[in-house]
mmCIF file of N, CA and C in Angstrom:
data_model
loop_
_atom_site.group_PDB
_atom_site.id
_atom_site.type_symbol
_atom_site.label_atom_id
_atom_site.label_comp_id
_atom_site.label_asym_id
_atom_site.label_seq_id
_atom_site.Cartn_x
_atom_site.Cartn_y
_atom_site.Cartn_z
ATOM 1 N N MET C 105 20.005 70.819 -10.011
ATOM 2 C CA MET C 105 19.794 69.990 -11.186
ATOM 3 C C MET C 105 18.569 70.499 -11.923
ATOM 4 N N GLY C 106 18.598 70.457 -13.244
ATOM 5 C CA GLY C 106 17.520 70.967 -14.075
ATOM 6 C C GLY C 106 16.394 69.970 -14.246
ATOM 7 N N ARG C 107 15.471 70.372 -15.022
ATOM 8 C CA ARG C 107 14.306 69.545 -15.324
ATOM 9 C C ARG C 107 14.637 68.527 -16.402
ATOM 10 N N THR C 108 13.803 67.516 -16.511
ATOM 11 C CA THR C 108 13.906 66.606 -17.643
ATOM 12 C C THR C 108 13.065 67.213 -18.748
ATOM 13 N N VAL C 109 13.672 67.375 -19.910
ATOM 14 C CA VAL C 109 12.983 67.998 -21.039
ATOM 15 C C VAL C 109 11.843 67.090 -21.487
ATOM 16 N N PRO C 110 10.616 67.605 -21.542
ATOM 17 C CA PRO C 110 9.513 66.775 -22.027
ATOM 18 C C PRO C 110 9.725 66.426 -23.500
ATOM 19 N N ILE C 111 9.423 65.217 -23.851
ATOM 20 C CA ILE C 111 9.641 64.758 -25.224
ATOM 21 C C ILE C 111 8.822 65.598 -26.205
ATOM 22 N N THR C 112 7.724 66.182 -25.749
ATOM 23 C CA THR C 112 6.902 67.020 -26.635
ATOM 24 C C THR C 112 7.619 68.316 -27.012
ATOM 25 N N ALA C 113 8.649 68.702 -26.247
ATOM 26 C CA ALA C 113 9.405 69.910 -26.573
ATOM 27 C C ALA C 113 10.413 69.666 -27.695
ATOM 28 N N ILE C 114 10.674 68.396 -27.968
ATOM 29 C CA ILE C 114 11.653 68.027 -28.995
ATOM 30 C C ILE C 114 10.918 67.831 -30.314
ATOM 31 N N THR C 115 11.233 68.677 -31.276
ATOM 32 C CA THR C 115 10.561 68.616 -32.572
ATOM 33 C C THR C 115 11.339 67.751 -33.548
ATOM 34 N N PRO C 116 10.649 67.155 -34.526
ATOM 35 C CA PRO C 116 11.358 66.352 -35.529
ATOM 36 C C PRO C 116 12.373 67.195 -36.309
ATOM 37 N N VAL C 117 13.380 66.542 -36.801
ATOM 38 C CA VAL C 117 14.404 67.223 -37.598
ATOM 39 C C VAL C 117 13.814 67.531 -38.972
ATOM 40 N N PRO C 118 13.774 68.818 -39.362
ATOM 41 C CA PRO C 118 13.275 69.155 -40.698
ATOM 42 C C PRO C 118 14.157 68.495 -41.770
ATOM 43 N N PRO C 119 13.594 68.171 -42.924
ATOM 44 C CA PRO C 119 14.340 67.456 -43.960
ATOM 45 C C PRO C 119 15.593 68.180 -44.456
ATOM 46 N N ASN C 120 15.591 69.490 -44.429
ATOM 47 C CA ASN C 120 16.730 70.242 -44.965
ATOM 48 C C ASN C 120 17.741 70.656 -43.892
ATOM 49 N N VAL C 121 17.621 70.106 -42.671
ATOM 50 C CA VAL C 121 18.488 70.484 -41.558
ATOM 51 C C VAL C 121 19.218 69.247 -41.031
ATOM 52 N N GLU C 122 20.503 69.410 -40.740
ATOM 53 C CA GLU C 122 21.286 68.327 -40.145
ATOM 54 C C GLU C 122 20.833 68.118 -38.700
ATOM 55 N N PRO C 123 20.745 66.878 -38.240
ATOM 56 C CA PRO C 123 20.327 66.622 -36.853
ATOM 57 C C PRO C 123 21.193 67.340 -35.816
ATOM 58 N N LEU C 124 22.498 67.422 -36.063
ATOM 59 C CA LEU C 124 23.392 68.121 -35.144
ATOM 60 C C LEU C 124 22.994 69.593 -35.027
ATOM 61 N N ASP C 125 22.741 70.230 -36.155
ATOM 62 C CA ASP C 125 22.333 71.636 -36.161
ATOM 63 C C ASP C 125 20.982 71.821 -35.470
ATOM 64 N N HIS C 126 20.084 70.861 -35.674
ATOM 65 C CA HIS C 126 18.753 70.952 -35.084
ATOM 66 C C HIS C 126 18.837 70.941 -33.553
ATOM 67 N N LEU C 127 19.569 69.988 -32.988
ATOM 68 C CA LEU C 127 19.679 69.916 -31.532
ATOM 69 C C LEU C 127 20.443 71.124 -30.986
ATOM 70 N N ARG C 128 21.491 71.527 -31.690
ATOM 71 C CA ARG C 128 22.243 72.711 -31.266
ATOM 72 C C ARG C 128 21.322 73.937 -31.244
ATOM 73 N N ASN C 129 20.476 74.077 -32.256
ATOM 74 C CA ASN C 129 19.544 75.212 -32.299
ATOM 75 C C ASN C 129 18.525 75.153 -31.166
ATOM 76 N N LEU C 130 18.056 73.956 -30.820
ATOM 77 C CA LEU C 130 17.123 73.826 -29.698
ATOM 78 C C LEU C 130 17.787 74.320 -28.407
ATOM 79 N N ILE C 131 19.086 74.054 -28.264
ATOM 80 C CA ILE C 131 19.824 74.501 -27.082
ATOM 81 C C ILE C 131 20.012 76.015 -27.129
ATOM 82 N N LEU C 132 20.475 76.531 -28.267
ATOM 83 C CA LEU C 132 20.755 77.962 -28.377
ATOM 84 C C LEU C 132 19.490 78.815 -28.283
ATOM 85 N N GLN C 133 18.361 78.280 -28.731
ATOM 86 C CA GLN C 133 17.095 79.017 -28.666
ATOM 87 C C GLN C 133 16.442 78.936 -27.289
ATOM 88 N N GLY C 134 16.981 78.087 -26.414
ATOM 89 C CA GLY C 134 16.447 77.975 -25.061
ATOM 90 C C GLY C 134 15.332 76.965 -24.895
ATOM 91 N N THR C 135 15.023 76.194 -25.944
ATOM 92 C CA THR C 135 14.018 75.141 -25.806
ATOM 93 C C THR C 135 14.467 74.153 -24.741
ATOM 94 N N VAL C 136 15.751 73.862 -24.728
ATOM 95 C CA VAL C 136 16.369 73.100 -23.645
ATOM 96 C C VAL C 136 17.441 73.998 -23.043
ATOM 97 N N ALA C 137 17.460 74.098 -21.734
ATOM 98 C CA ALA C 137 18.328 75.059 -21.043
ATOM 99 C C ALA C 137 19.457 74.342 -20.314
ATOM 100 N N PRO C 138 20.520 75.074 -19.996
ATOM 101 C CA PRO C 138 21.604 74.482 -19.208
ATOM 102 C C PRO C 138 21.071 73.826 -17.935
ATOM 103 N N GLY C 139 21.538 72.615 -17.697
ATOM 104 C CA GLY C 139 21.091 71.848 -16.539
ATOM 105 C C GLY C 139 19.959 70.887 -16.842
ATOM 106 N N ASP C 140 19.265 71.074 -17.963
ATOM 107 C CA ASP C 140 18.163 70.173 -18.327
ATOM 108 C C ASP C 140 18.705 68.808 -18.745
ATOM 109 N N ARG C 141 17.982 67.769 -18.349
ATOM 110 C CA ARG C 141 18.333 66.409 -18.769
ATOM 111 C C ARG C 141 17.551 66.092 -20.033
ATOM 112 N N LEU C 142 18.268 65.617 -21.045
ATOM 113 C CA LEU C 142 17.611 65.246 -22.299
ATOM 114 C C LEU C 142 16.896 63.910 -22.151
ATOM 115 N N PRO C 143 15.890 63.675 -22.981
ATOM 116 C CA PRO C 143 15.269 62.351 -23.006
ATOM 117 C C PRO C 143 16.301 61.299 -23.412
ATOM 118 N N SER C 144 15.960 60.038 -23.247
ATOM 119 C CA SER C 144 16.869 58.945 -23.600
ATOM 120 C C SER C 144 17.158 58.942 -25.103
ATOM 121 N N GLU C 145 18.215 58.246 -25.484
ATOM 122 C CA GLU C 145 18.565 58.135 -26.912
ATOM 123 C C GLU C 145 17.397 57.568 -27.706
ATOM 124 N N ARG C 146 16.727 56.582 -27.149
ATOM 125 C CA ARG C 146 15.589 55.969 -27.835
ATOM 126 C C ARG C 146 14.479 56.985 -28.048
ATOM 127 N N GLU C 147 14.156 57.746 -26.995
ATOM 128 C CA GLU C 147 13.104 58.762 -27.105
ATOM 129 C C GLU C 147 13.495 59.870 -28.077
ATOM 130 N N LEU C 148 14.754 60.304 -28.030
ATOM 131 C CA LEU C 148 15.209 61.319 -28.981
ATOM 132 C C LEU C 148 15.121 60.806 -30.413
ATOM 133 N N GLY C 149 15.495 59.550 -30.607
ATOM 134 C CA GLY C 149 15.415 58.955 -31.941
ATOM 135 C C GLY C 149 13.999 58.968 -32.479
ATOM 136 N N LEU C 150 13.060 58.616 -31.620
ATOM 137 C CA LEU C 150 11.649 58.630 -32.045
ATOM 138 C C LEU C 150 11.186 60.061 -32.328
ATOM 139 N N ALA C 151 11.548 61.001 -31.469
ATOM 140 C CA ALA C 151 11.123 62.391 -31.651
ATOM 141 C C ALA C 151 11.761 63.021 -32.889
ATOM 142 N N PHE C 152 13.028 62.711 -33.123
ATOM 143 C CA PHE C 152 13.757 63.287 -34.258
ATOM 144 C C PHE C 152 13.511 62.532 -35.556
ATOM 145 N N GLY C 153 13.018 61.314 -35.452
ATOM 146 C CA GLY C 153 12.875 60.492 -36.649
ATOM 147 C C GLY C 153 14.219 59.955 -37.117
ATOM 148 N N LEU C 154 15.094 59.607 -36.155
ATOM 149 C CA LEU C 154 16.451 59.124 -36.455
ATOM 150 C C LEU C 154 16.701 57.789 -35.770
ATOM 151 N N SER C 155 17.705 57.084 -36.269
ATOM 152 C CA SER C 155 18.116 55.853 -35.602
ATOM 153 C C SER C 155 18.833 56.200 -34.301
ATOM 154 N N ARG C 156 18.873 55.247 -33.391
ATOM 155 C CA ARG C 156 19.549 55.475 -32.118
ATOM 156 C C ARG C 156 21.041 55.721 -32.304
ATOM 157 N N SER C 157 21.650 55.036 -33.267
ATOM 158 C CA SER C 157 23.087 55.249 -33.505
ATOM 159 C C SER C 157 23.349 56.660 -34.041
ATOM 160 N N ARG C 158 22.457 57.176 -34.858
ATOM 161 C CA ARG C 158 22.617 58.544 -35.369
ATOM 162 C C ARG C 158 22.443 59.555 -34.239
ATOM 163 N N VAL C 159 21.488 59.307 -33.341
ATOM 164 C CA VAL C 159 21.295 60.177 -32.178
ATOM 165 C C VAL C 159 22.563 60.162 -31.330
ATOM 166 N N ARG C 160 23.147 58.989 -31.128
ATOM 167 C CA ARG C 160 24.374 58.873 -30.335
ATOM 168 C C ARG C 160 25.503 59.684 -30.957
ATOM 169 N N GLU C 161 25.623 59.673 -32.291
ATOM 170 C CA GLU C 161 26.649 60.471 -32.977
ATOM 171 C C GLU C 161 26.450 61.968 -32.711
ATOM 172 N N VAL C 162 25.211 62.412 -32.789
ATOM 173 C CA VAL C 162 24.899 63.827 -32.556
ATOM 174 C C VAL C 162 25.240 64.210 -31.117
ATOM 175 N N LEU C 163 24.835 63.378 -30.158
ATOM 176 C CA LEU C 163 25.118 63.668 -28.752
ATOM 177 C C LEU C 163 26.622 63.704 -28.501
ATOM 178 N N THR C 164 27.354 62.748 -29.062
ATOM 179 C CA THR C 164 28.807 62.699 -28.884
ATOM 180 C C THR C 164 29.470 63.957 -29.435
ATOM 181 N N ALA C 165 29.017 64.411 -30.587
ATOM 182 C CA ALA C 165 29.587 65.629 -31.181
ATOM 183 C C ALA C 165 29.337 66.847 -30.289
ATOM 184 N N LEU C 166 28.138 66.958 -29.737
ATOM 185 C CA LEU C 166 27.824 68.110 -28.886
ATOM 186 C C LEU C 166 28.503 68.009 -27.520
ATOM 187 N N ILE C 167 28.764 66.795 -27.061
ATOM 188 C CA ILE C 167 29.538 66.611 -25.833
ATOM 189 C C ILE C 167 30.972 67.061 -26.078
ATOM 190 N N SER C 168 31.513 66.731 -27.243
ATOM 191 C CA SER C 168 32.913 67.060 -27.528
ATOM 192 C C SER C 168 33.165 68.562 -27.635
ATOM 193 N N VAL C 169 32.150 69.339 -27.971
ATOM 194 C CA VAL C 169 32.335 70.799 -28.034
ATOM 195 C C VAL C 169 31.844 71.503 -26.778
ATOM 196 N N GLY C 170 31.391 70.739 -25.793
ATOM 197 C CA GLY C 170 31.034 71.326 -24.507
ATOM 198 C C GLY C 170 29.609 71.805 -24.356
ATOM 199 N N MET C 171 28.728 71.492 -25.303
ATOM 200 C CA MET C 171 27.332 71.925 -25.184
ATOM 201 C C MET C 171 26.508 70.954 -24.341
ATOM 202 N N LEU C 172 26.921 69.700 -24.321
ATOM 203 C CA LEU C 172 26.243 68.674 -23.534
ATOM 204 C C LEU C 172 27.263 67.991 -22.636
ATOM 205 N N GLU C 173 26.774 67.363 -21.581
ATOM 206 C CA GLU C 173 27.641 66.537 -20.755
ATOM 207 C C GLU C 173 26.904 65.248 -20.424
ATOM 208 N N SER C 174 27.657 64.166 -20.419
ATOM 209 C CA SER C 174 27.103 62.860 -20.106
ATOM 210 C C SER C 174 27.440 62.534 -18.661
ATOM 211 N N ARG C 175 26.436 62.154 -17.901
ATOM 212 C CA ARG C 175 26.640 61.757 -16.508
ATOM 213 C C ARG C 175 26.317 60.281 -16.396
ATOM 214 N N HIS C 176 27.350 59.505 -16.115
ATOM 215 C CA HIS C 176 27.217 58.046 -16.058
ATOM 216 C C HIS C 176 26.073 57.648 -15.119
ATOM 217 N N GLY C 177 25.157 56.848 -15.643
ATOM 218 C CA GLY C 177 24.038 56.360 -14.862
ATOM 219 C C GLY C 177 22.906 57.353 -14.682
ATOM 220 N N SER C 178 23.073 58.568 -15.198
ATOM 221 C CA SER C 178 22.055 59.590 -14.997
ATOM 222 C C SER C 178 21.469 60.110 -16.307
ATOM 223 N N GLY C 179 22.293 60.201 -17.347
ATOM 224 C CA GLY C 179 21.778 60.684 -18.627
ATOM 225 C C GLY C 179 22.647 61.763 -19.231
ATOM 226 N N THR C 180 22.090 62.425 -20.227
ATOM 227 C CA THR C 180 22.784 63.502 -20.931
ATOM 228 C C THR C 180 22.111 64.817 -20.581
ATOM 229 N N TYR C 181 22.949 65.786 -20.207
ATOM 230 C CA TYR C 181 22.460 67.084 -19.746
ATOM 231 C C TYR C 181 23.014 68.202 -20.618
ATOM 232 N N VAL C 182 22.256 69.287 -20.708
ATOM 233 C CA VAL C 182 22.748 70.488 -21.381
ATOM 234 C C VAL C 182 23.752 71.128 -20.427
ATOM 235 N N ALA C 183 24.951 71.378 -20.940
ATOM 236 C CA ALA C 183 26.021 71.935 -20.114
ATOM 237 C C ALA C 183 25.851 73.433 -19.937
ATOM 238 N N GLU C 184 26.405 73.930 -18.839
ATOM 239 C CA GLU C 184 26.528 75.374 -18.650
ATOM 240 C C GLU C 184 27.680 75.797 -19.563
ATOM 241 N N PHE C 185 27.428 76.644 -20.522
ATOM 242 C CA PHE C 185 28.493 77.023 -21.446
ATOM 243 C C PHE C 185 28.447 78.508 -21.735
ATOM 244 N N THR C 186 29.600 79.009 -22.144
ATOM 245 C CA THR C 186 29.752 80.408 -22.550
ATOM 246 C C THR C 186 30.393 80.393 -23.928
ATOM 247 N N PRO C 187 30.417 81.507 -24.610
ATOM 248 C CA PRO C 187 31.128 81.537 -25.892
ATOM 249 C C PRO C 187 32.578 81.071 -25.761
ATOM 250 N N ALA C 188 33.225 81.375 -24.641
ATOM 251 C CA ALA C 188 34.621 80.963 -24.452
ATOM 252 C C ALA C 188 34.754 79.441 -24.363
ATOM 253 N N THR C 189 33.812 78.773 -23.675
ATOM 254 C CA THR C 189 33.906 77.309 -23.582
ATOM 255 C C THR C 189 33.606 76.658 -24.923
ATOM 256 N N LEU C 190 32.717 77.258 -25.698
ATOM 257 C CA LEU C 190 32.423 76.712 -27.024
ATOM 258 C C LEU C 190 33.581 76.938 -27.988
ATOM 259 N N ALA C 191 34.349 77.986 -27.756
ATOM 260 C CA ALA C 191 35.468 78.328 -28.638
ATOM 261 C C ALA C 191 36.677 77.443 -28.418
ATOM 262 N N ALA C 192 36.838 76.904 -27.229
ATOM 263 C CA ALA C 192 38.052 76.169 -26.862
ATOM 264 C C ALA C 192 38.466 75.086 -27.864
ATOM 265 N N PRO C 193 37.566 74.224 -28.347
ATOM 266 C CA PRO C 193 38.003 73.179 -29.273
ATOM 267 C C PRO C 193 38.527 73.709 -30.609
ATOM 268 N N PHE C 194 38.155 74.938 -30.965
ATOM 269 C CA PHE C 194 38.516 75.468 -32.271
ATOM 270 C C PHE C 194 39.734 76.385 -32.263
ATOM 271 N N GLU C 195 40.156 76.796 -31.080
ATOM 272 C CA GLU C 195 41.258 77.747 -30.979
ATOM 273 C C GLU C 195 42.528 77.256 -31.661
ATOM 274 N N ALA C 196 42.934 76.028 -31.345
ATOM 275 C CA ALA C 196 44.178 75.502 -31.912
ATOM 276 C C ALA C 196 44.065 75.330 -33.425
ATOM 277 N N VAL C 197 42.908 74.883 -33.880
ATOM 278 C CA VAL C 197 42.707 74.645 -35.307
ATOM 279 C C VAL C 197 42.754 75.950 -36.093
ATOM 280 N N LEU C 198 42.107 76.971 -35.583
ATOM 281 C CA LEU C 198 42.008 78.228 -36.306
ATOM 282 C C LEU C 198 43.157 79.185 -36.016
ATOM 283 N N GLY C 199 43.922 78.900 -34.969
ATOM 284 C CA GLY C 199 45.040 79.772 -34.637
ATOM 285 C C GLY C 199 44.616 81.125 -34.104
ATOM 286 N N LEU C 200 43.407 81.212 -33.558
ATOM 287 C CA LEU C 200 42.921 82.464 -32.988
ATOM 288 C C LEU C 200 43.113 82.443 -31.480
ATOM 289 N N SER C 201 43.237 83.610 -30.906
ATOM 290 C CA SER C 201 43.264 83.677 -29.447
ATOM 291 C C SER C 201 41.861 83.342 -28.949
ATOM 292 N N SER C 202 41.769 82.893 -27.725
ATOM 293 C CA SER C 202 40.461 82.517 -27.192
ATOM 294 C C SER C 202 39.524 83.714 -27.134
ATOM 295 N N GLN C 203 40.049 84.888 -26.834
ATOM 296 C CA GLN C 203 39.208 86.079 -26.758
ATOM 297 C C GLN C 203 38.653 86.439 -28.137
ATOM 298 N N THR C 204 39.484 86.388 -29.166
ATOM 299 C CA THR C 204 39.040 86.724 -30.523
ATOM 300 C C THR C 204 37.969 85.745 -30.992
ATOM 301 N N PHE C 205 38.197 84.454 -30.796
ATOM 302 C CA PHE C 205 37.227 83.469 -31.249
ATOM 303 C C PHE C 205 35.932 83.581 -30.455
ATOM 304 N N ALA C 206 36.034 83.808 -29.147
ATOM 305 C CA ALA C 206 34.832 83.968 -28.325
ATOM 306 C C ALA C 206 34.010 85.167 -28.796
ATOM 307 N N GLN C 207 34.689 86.246 -29.187
ATOM 308 C CA GLN C 207 33.978 87.418 -29.691
ATOM 309 C C GLN C 207 33.276 87.093 -31.005
ATOM 310 N N LEU C 208 33.930 86.351 -31.868
ATOM 311 C CA LEU C 208 33.307 85.947 -33.133
ATOM 312 C C LEU C 208 32.080 85.079 -32.865
ATOM 313 N N LEU C 209 32.203 84.171 -31.908
ATOM 314 C CA LEU C 209 31.098 83.286 -31.584
ATOM 315 C C LEU C 209 29.926 84.069 -30.986
ATOM 316 N N GLU C 210 30.213 85.044 -30.150
ATOM 317 C CA GLU C 210 29.150 85.876 -29.583
ATOM 318 C C GLU C 210 28.382 86.593 -30.682
ATOM 319 N N VAL C 211 29.094 87.139 -31.659
ATOM 320 C CA VAL C 211 28.450 87.817 -32.781
ATOM 321 C C VAL C 211 27.584 86.838 -33.548
ATOM 322 N N ARG C 212 28.090 85.637 -33.763
ATOM 323 C CA ARG C 212 27.332 84.595 -34.489
ATOM 324 C C ARG C 212 26.046 84.242 -33.748
ATOM 325 N N ILE C 213 26.119 84.113 -32.437
ATOM 326 C CA ILE C 213 24.949 83.757 -31.644
ATOM 327 C C ILE C 213 23.929 84.899 -31.686
ATOM 328 N N ILE C 214 24.404 86.122 -31.603
ATOM 329 C CA ILE C 214 23.514 87.287 -31.633
ATOM 330 C C ILE C 214 22.782 87.382 -32.963
ATOM 331 N N LEU C 215 23.490 87.115 -34.050
ATOM 332 C CA LEU C 215 22.870 87.201 -35.372
ATOM 333 C C LEU C 215 21.879 86.080 -35.545
#
């Protein structure tokens, strides 16, 4: 099991950035790593400058694409993910093979 992310590591959402993109970037940049437990919704709301319901929407969206996982009674954790796991929700929509989409996602992450 990973560490609990200190609330000081969570920066406020810049005015020109969507909260979903901000948290996703914190994950992709390694500020929070796979296995880390995120602070509570209330703490994230205070750190991000968002309402708790807005934080819940962001967490739900990232859970649905496989970047986060919710553990009942324990909290929200950064999931172990690969480009292939992130690609899965989009394969049917885009009509791409999983390998093609995963390759596109890898290029996007590298850039």
